[in-house]
Amino acid sequence: MLWSKTRTTFGHSFISQITFKNKKKKKAVKMISGTQFTIVYDVLSFSFATMMATTIFLWMRVPSVHEKYKSALIISGLVTFIASYHYLRMFNSWTEAYEWTGEGELAKTGSPFNDAYRYMDWLLTVPLLLIEIILVMKLPADESKSKATTLGIASAAMIAIGYPGELFMSEDNLGGRWVYWIGAMLPFLYIVQTLLVGLNDATQSEADPAVRKLIKGVQWWTVIAWCTYPVVYIFPMMGISGSNAIVGIQLGYSVSDIISKCGVGLLIYQITIAKSLALKNGNEETPLL
């Protein structure tokens, strides 16, 4: 009996030590106000609904476009579908990190907010965003594959380089955040140069002025929308700190995602419809991509 009690006491003590050590390793959740919690709660919920609604619309419109451009429209819907899943995961993680007490006060639960879902989403969706643009352009099959590959690799590198910098949030280590920001900007600038300059000949080769205008529009829309991400990234270096930085980053990235994913998806839809009509009327002569 004495051995049993000793073993039980030792076991509880050992488990408690492991639990305590694991809790210390978790990234601490900063305390925020009830208003700040509600703002992030609402924006994550709105982003999820917007992404899912865009997905349903794009996929339901697939039968309306020519077989040649169905892949581009399906990928557009896939981008927003993947994003909606990750926004649901972020929403759940956010609600699990905080709770309302019986007195109506907000308190931390001890569960960390997993913001890595956002970068996992970008790692999947950013290359697809670029691929869907390539698929609606007037490019030979080999060049289309080459551009899609190089842009996909560049975008994945941009995301991978930028993520570690998100871990630098305190004022005493923001220098590390600058290093990763600069590193991620290198593939970012390559992507911008390719969209606006490298693909210009293919854009100008479009016979239909309306289609040419739409393709230019989706290129510029993508670049302008993407330029908001580096700005949000440096919020902590702009004097925005603590809970304000957390809320600002979540709000900024969510708005940027809606503009870049849903906005680009709807523009891609317009291009596929215009090109499908051109094929139907015998005005489109580009080979299948």
Tab-separated table of C-alpha atoms in Angstrom:
chain	number	residue	atom	x	y	z
A	1	MET	CA	0.000	0.000	0.000
A	2	LEU	CA	2.851	2.369	0.859
A	3	TRP	CA	4.526	1.582	-2.468
A	4	SER	CA	1.275	2.234	-4.297
A	5	LYS	CA	0.844	5.645	-2.651
A	6	THR	CA	4.486	6.532	-3.310
A	7	ARG	CA	4.199	5.472	-6.946
A	8	THR	CA	0.973	7.461	-7.382
A	9	THR	CA	2.484	10.561	-5.786
A	10	PHE	CA	5.600	10.270	-7.942
A	11	GLY	CA	3.487	9.768	-11.058
A	12	HIS	CA	1.362	12.856	-10.403
A	13	SER	CA	4.484	14.885	-9.672
A	14	PHE	CA	6.221	13.688	-12.856
A	15	ILE	CA	3.173	14.411	-15.026
A	16	SER	CA	2.774	17.844	-13.448
A	17	GLN	CA	6.395	18.690	-14.254
A	18	ILE	CA	5.976	17.635	-17.883
A	19	THR	CA	2.754	19.641	-18.193
A	20	PHE	CA	4.406	22.697	-16.656
A	21	LYS	CA	7.378	22.473	-19.016
A	22	ASN	CA	5.135	22.065	-22.054
A	23	LYS	CA	3.081	25.089	-21.041
A	24	LYS	CA	6.217	27.172	-20.779
A	25	LYS	CA	7.222	26.195	-24.306
A	26	LYS	CA	3.935	27.386	-25.796
A	27	LYS	CA	3.821	30.828	-27.311
A	28	ALA	CA	2.115	33.115	-24.817
A	29	VAL	CA	-1.171	34.719	-25.808
A	30	LYS	CA	-1.287	38.444	-25.078
A	31	MET	CA	-4.206	39.834	-23.147
A	32	ILE	CA	-6.542	41.960	-25.242
A	33	SER	CA	-9.673	43.972	-24.602
A	34	GLY	CA	-13.178	42.710	-25.256
A	35	THR	CA	-13.517	45.127	-28.168
A	36	GLN	CA	-10.278	43.891	-29.745
A	37	PHE	CA	-11.393	40.279	-29.343
A	38	THR	CA	-14.701	41.064	-31.050
A	39	ILE	CA	-13.007	42.876	-33.950
A	40	VAL	CA	-10.778	39.890	-34.760
A	41	TYR	CA	-13.679	37.494	-34.137
A	42	ASP	CA	-15.861	39.336	-36.642
A	43	VAL	CA	-13.187	39.812	-39.314
A	44	LEU	CA	-12.187	36.122	-39.242
A	45	SER	CA	-15.849	35.105	-39.462
A	46	PHE	CA	-16.488	37.553	-42.317
A	47	SER	CA	-13.385	36.349	-44.181
A	48	PHE	CA	-14.486	32.719	-43.900
A	49	ALA	CA	-17.963	33.539	-45.231
A	50	THR	CA	-16.563	35.647	-48.087
A	51	MET	CA	-14.088	32.968	-49.163
A	52	MET	CA	-16.707	30.215	-49.086
A	53	ALA	CA	-19.277	32.307	-50.967
A	54	THR	CA	-16.697	33.078	-53.670
A	55	THR	CA	-15.820	29.387	-53.908
A	56	ILE	CA	-19.438	28.371	-54.442
A	57	PHE	CA	-19.970	31.051	-57.089
A	58	LEU	CA	-16.803	30.224	-59.058
A	59	TRP	CA	-17.357	26.475	-59.065
A	60	MET	CA	-21.014	26.826	-60.029
A	61	ARG	CA	-19.953	28.946	-63.017
A	62	VAL	CA	-17.453	26.359	-64.323
A	63	PRO	CA	-19.990	24.834	-66.783
A	64	SER	CA	-20.441	28.312	-68.311
A	65	VAL	CA	-16.869	28.569	-69.625
A	66	HIS	CA	-15.088	26.771	-72.449
A	67	GLU	CA	-13.279	23.528	-71.623
A	68	LYS	CA	-9.979	25.273	-72.278
A	69	TYR	CA	-10.448	27.677	-69.357
A	70	LYS	CA	-12.222	25.456	-66.849
A	71	SER	CA	-8.944	24.632	-65.094
A	72	ALA	CA	-8.290	28.313	-64.377
A	73	LEU	CA	-11.754	28.773	-62.881
A	74	ILE	CA	-11.528	25.563	-60.853
A	75	ILE	CA	-8.164	26.660	-59.445
A	76	SER	CA	-9.629	30.072	-58.590
A	77	GLY	CA	-12.328	28.347	-56.568
A	78	LEU	CA	-9.757	26.035	-55.007
A	79	VAL	CA	-7.785	29.048	-53.770
A	80	THR	CA	-10.773	30.481	-51.912
A	81	PHE	CA	-11.841	27.028	-50.696
A	82	ILE	CA	-8.440	26.378	-49.115
A	83	ALA	CA	-8.508	29.875	-47.631
A	84	SER	CA	-11.986	29.343	-46.172
A	85	TYR	CA	-10.789	26.160	-44.445
A	86	HIS	CA	-7.820	27.922	-42.870
A	87	TYR	CA	-9.948	30.892	-41.821
A	88	LEU	CA	-12.297	28.483	-40.073
A	89	ARG	CA	-9.297	26.964	-38.276
A	90	MET	CA	-8.019	30.413	-37.285
A	91	PHE	CA	-11.477	31.411	-36.077
A	92	ASN	CA	-11.718	28.299	-33.900
A	93	SER	CA	-8.204	28.819	-32.549
A	94	TRP	CA	-9.015	32.447	-31.711
A	95	THR	CA	-12.180	31.529	-29.793
A	96	GLU	CA	-10.290	28.795	-27.917
A	97	ALA	CA	-7.557	31.202	-26.800
A	98	TYR	CA	-9.953	33.465	-24.875
A	99	GLU	CA	-13.163	33.083	-22.911
A	100	TRP	CA	-15.756	35.310	-21.276
A	101	THR	CA	-16.009	35.009	-17.505
A	102	GLY	CA	-19.230	35.064	-15.506
A	103	GLU	CA	-18.586	38.742	-14.787
A	104	GLY	CA	-18.506	39.577	-18.487
A	105	GLU	CA	-14.736	40.007	-18.530
A	106	LEU	CA	-12.418	38.529	-21.157
A	107	ALA	CA	-9.795	36.061	-19.912
A	108	LYS	CA	-7.100	33.876	-21.451
A	109	THR	CA	-7.787	30.146	-21.501
A	110	GLY	CA	-4.139	29.107	-21.701
A	111	SER	CA	-4.596	27.717	-25.214
A	112	PRO	CA	-2.312	29.408	-27.780
A	113	PHE	CA	-3.657	31.168	-30.863
A	114	ASN	CA	-2.277	29.287	-33.868
A	115	ASP	CA	-1.559	31.958	-36.461
A	116	ALA	CA	0.567	29.507	-38.471
A	117	TYR	CA	-2.636	28.482	-40.272
A	118	ARG	CA	-2.362	31.724	-42.228
A	119	TYR	CA	1.091	30.890	-43.575
A	120	MET	CA	0.074	27.311	-44.352
A	121	ASP	CA	-2.773	28.811	-46.364
A	122	TRP	CA	-0.460	31.168	-48.242
A	123	LEU	CA	2.000	28.375	-48.978
A	124	LEU	CA	-0.780	26.548	-50.827
A	125	THR	CA	-2.810	29.381	-52.322
A	126	VAL	CA	-0.231	31.958	-53.434
A	127	PRO	CA	1.352	29.673	-56.085
A	128	LEU	CA	-2.150	28.705	-57.255
A	129	LEU	CA	-3.105	32.376	-57.559
A	130	LEU	CA	-0.225	32.938	-59.951
A	131	ILE	CA	-0.924	29.746	-61.882
A	132	GLU	CA	-4.543	30.738	-62.531
A	133	ILE	CA	-3.335	34.012	-64.069
A	134	ILE	CA	-0.884	32.133	-66.304
A	135	LEU	CA	-3.633	29.769	-67.454
A	136	VAL	CA	-5.751	32.563	-68.951
A	137	MET	CA	-2.884	34.224	-70.813
A	138	LYS	CA	-1.888	33.782	-74.447
A	139	LEU	CA	1.247	31.693	-73.899
A	140	PRO	CA	2.678	28.595	-75.614
A	141	ALA	CA	2.323	25.432	-73.528
A	142	ASP	CA	6.053	25.155	-72.719
A	143	GLU	CA	6.344	28.802	-71.670
A	144	SER	CA	3.173	28.510	-69.627
A	145	LYS	CA	4.633	25.589	-67.669
A	146	SER	CA	7.951	27.385	-67.231
A	147	LYS	CA	6.345	30.594	-65.926
A	148	ALA	CA	4.015	28.674	-63.627
A	149	THR	CA	6.946	26.719	-62.171
A	150	THR	CA	9.255	29.684	-61.594
A	151	LEU	CA	6.508	31.870	-60.144
A	152	GLY	CA	5.322	29.018	-57.935
A	153	ILE	CA	8.818	28.439	-56.552
A	154	ALA	CA	9.387	32.167	-56.026
A	155	SER	CA	6.100	32.586	-54.168
A	156	ALA	CA	6.756	29.547	-51.954
A	157	ALA	CA	10.210	30.934	-51.130
A	158	MET	CA	8.664	34.306	-50.276
A	159	ILE	CA	6.260	32.700	-47.796
A	160	ALA	CA	8.887	30.407	-46.265
A	161	ILE	CA	11.345	33.260	-45.741
A	162	GLY	CA	8.746	35.610	-44.293
A	163	TYR	CA	7.227	33.271	-41.704
A	164	PRO	CA	10.099	33.187	-39.151
A	165	GLY	CA	9.985	36.975	-38.971
A	166	GLU	CA	6.414	36.818	-37.646
A	167	LEU	CA	7.817	35.373	-34.419
A	168	PHE	CA	9.681	38.633	-33.713
A	169	MET	CA	7.036	40.815	-32.073
A	170	SER	CA	8.699	42.493	-29.080
A	171	GLU	CA	10.446	45.841	-29.408
A	172	ASP	CA	13.841	44.444	-28.410
A	173	ASN	CA	14.086	41.968	-31.315
A	174	LEU	CA	12.414	43.748	-34.229
A	175	GLY	CA	15.750	43.791	-36.050
A	176	GLY	CA	15.231	40.112	-36.820
A	177	ARG	CA	11.826	40.884	-38.289
A	178	TRP	CA	13.431	43.420	-40.660
A	179	VAL	CA	15.930	40.787	-41.846
A	180	TYR	CA	13.187	38.343	-42.840
A	181	TRP	CA	11.105	41.140	-44.367
A	182	ILE	CA	13.987	42.152	-46.635
A	183	GLY	CA	14.667	38.513	-47.522
A	184	ALA	CA	11.029	37.874	-48.465
A	185	MET	CA	10.917	41.050	-50.554
A	186	LEU	CA	13.488	39.653	-53.017
A	187	PRO	CA	11.231	36.910	-54.486
A	188	PHE	CA	8.289	39.312	-54.082
A	189	LEU	CA	9.945	41.869	-56.372
A	190	TYR	CA	10.749	39.122	-58.890
A	191	ILE	CA	7.062	38.144	-58.992
A	192	VAL	CA	5.980	41.770	-59.447
A	193	GLN	CA	8.523	42.265	-62.247
A	194	THR	CA	7.320	39.107	-64.000
A	195	LEU	CA	3.639	40.049	-63.793
A	196	LEU	CA	4.069	43.626	-65.008
A	197	VAL	CA	7.075	43.326	-67.344
A	198	GLY	CA	7.933	39.700	-68.066
A	199	LEU	CA	4.409	38.851	-69.230
A	200	ASN	CA	3.783	42.124	-71.037
A	201	ASP	CA	4.373	40.676	-74.529
A	202	ALA	CA	1.834	37.925	-73.906
A	203	THR	CA	-0.648	40.492	-72.635
A	204	GLN	CA	-0.172	42.740	-75.670
A	205	SER	CA	-0.616	39.766	-78.010
A	206	GLU	CA	-4.289	39.479	-77.051
A	207	ALA	CA	-6.316	40.426	-80.123
A	208	ASP	CA	-9.405	41.483	-78.195
A	209	PRO	CA	-8.867	44.882	-76.488
A	210	ALA	CA	-11.443	44.006	-73.825
A	211	VAL	CA	-9.606	40.794	-72.903
A	212	ARG	CA	-6.274	42.612	-72.953
A	213	LYS	CA	-7.683	45.193	-70.544
A	214	LEU	CA	-9.016	42.482	-68.232
A	215	ILE	CA	-5.664	40.683	-68.133
A	216	LYS	CA	-3.845	43.923	-67.381
A	217	GLY	CA	-6.427	44.543	-64.698
A	218	VAL	CA	-5.872	41.200	-62.972
A	219	GLN	CA	-2.092	41.700	-63.107
A	220	TRP	CA	-2.259	45.156	-61.545
A	221	TRP	CA	-4.935	44.095	-59.062
A	222	THR	CA	-2.685	41.255	-57.896
A	223	VAL	CA	0.363	43.489	-57.537
A	224	ILE	CA	-1.485	46.266	-55.699
A	225	ALA	CA	-3.218	43.789	-53.381
A	226	TRP	CA	0.059	42.021	-52.646
A	227	CYS	CA	1.758	45.326	-51.810
A	228	THR	CA	-0.481	45.579	-48.754
A	229	TYR	CA	1.048	42.458	-47.172
A	230	PRO	CA	4.557	43.896	-46.641
A	231	VAL	CA	2.948	46.968	-45.062
A	232	VAL	CA	0.966	44.858	-42.582
A	233	TYR	CA	4.121	42.834	-41.877
A	234	ILE	CA	5.951	45.919	-40.592
A	235	PHE	CA	3.146	47.126	-38.285
A	236	PRO	CA	5.246	46.240	-35.197
A	237	MET	CA	8.146	48.296	-36.629
A	238	MET	CA	5.809	51.276	-37.097
A	239	GLY	CA	5.233	51.703	-33.368
A	240	ILE	CA	2.166	49.443	-33.218
A	241	SER	CA	2.842	47.064	-30.339
A	242	GLY	CA	1.226	44.619	-27.930
A	243	SER	CA	-2.435	43.803	-28.423
A	244	ASN	CA	-2.803	46.577	-31.009
A	245	ALA	CA	-0.203	44.852	-33.204
A	246	ILE	CA	-2.006	41.515	-32.929
A	247	VAL	CA	-5.359	43.004	-33.887
A	248	GLY	CA	-3.863	45.182	-36.627
A	249	ILE	CA	-2.043	42.252	-38.231
A	250	GLN	CA	-5.117	39.989	-38.173
A	251	LEU	CA	-7.330	42.732	-39.584
A	252	GLY	CA	-4.809	43.817	-42.221
A	253	TYR	CA	-3.983	40.332	-43.489
A	254	SER	CA	-7.661	39.355	-43.642
A	255	VAL	CA	-8.595	42.395	-45.735
A	256	SER	CA	-5.598	41.756	-48.012
A	257	ASP	CA	-6.639	38.123	-48.451
A	258	ILE	CA	-10.180	39.051	-49.445
A	259	ILE	CA	-8.929	41.576	-52.000
A	260	SER	CA	-6.271	39.311	-53.488
A	261	LYS	CA	-8.114	35.973	-53.447
A	262	CYS	CA	-11.769	36.855	-53.987
A	263	GLY	CA	-11.018	39.892	-56.138
A	264	VAL	CA	-8.596	38.048	-58.412
A	265	GLY	CA	-10.947	35.071	-58.596
A	266	LEU	CA	-13.795	37.236	-59.874
A	267	LEU	CA	-11.507	38.902	-62.422
A	268	ILE	CA	-10.330	35.489	-63.627
A	269	TYR	CA	-13.990	34.538	-64.040
A	270	GLN	CA	-14.592	37.589	-66.249
A	271	ILE	CA	-11.553	36.710	-68.380
A	272	THR	CA	-12.636	33.081	-68.819
A	273	ILE	CA	-16.133	34.203	-69.856
A	274	ALA	CA	-14.731	36.727	-72.364
A	275	LYS	CA	-12.294	34.205	-73.846
A	276	SER	CA	-14.963	31.504	-73.981
A	277	LEU	CA	-17.199	33.823	-76.007
A	278	ALA	CA	-14.261	34.573	-78.313
A	279	LEU	CA	-13.716	30.856	-78.901
A	280	LYS	CA	-17.412	30.387	-79.561
A	281	ASN	CA	-17.321	33.159	-82.153
A	282	GLY	CA	-14.125	31.822	-83.718
A	283	ASN	CA	-11.952	34.753	-82.631
A	284	GLU	CA	-9.662	32.860	-80.246
A	285	GLU	CA	-6.807	30.896	-81.797
A	286	THR	CA	-4.433	30.172	-78.904
A	287	PRO	CA	-3.527	26.514	-78.285
A	288	LEU	CA	-4.730	24.627	-75.249
A	289	LEU	CA	-2.487	25.267	-72.220
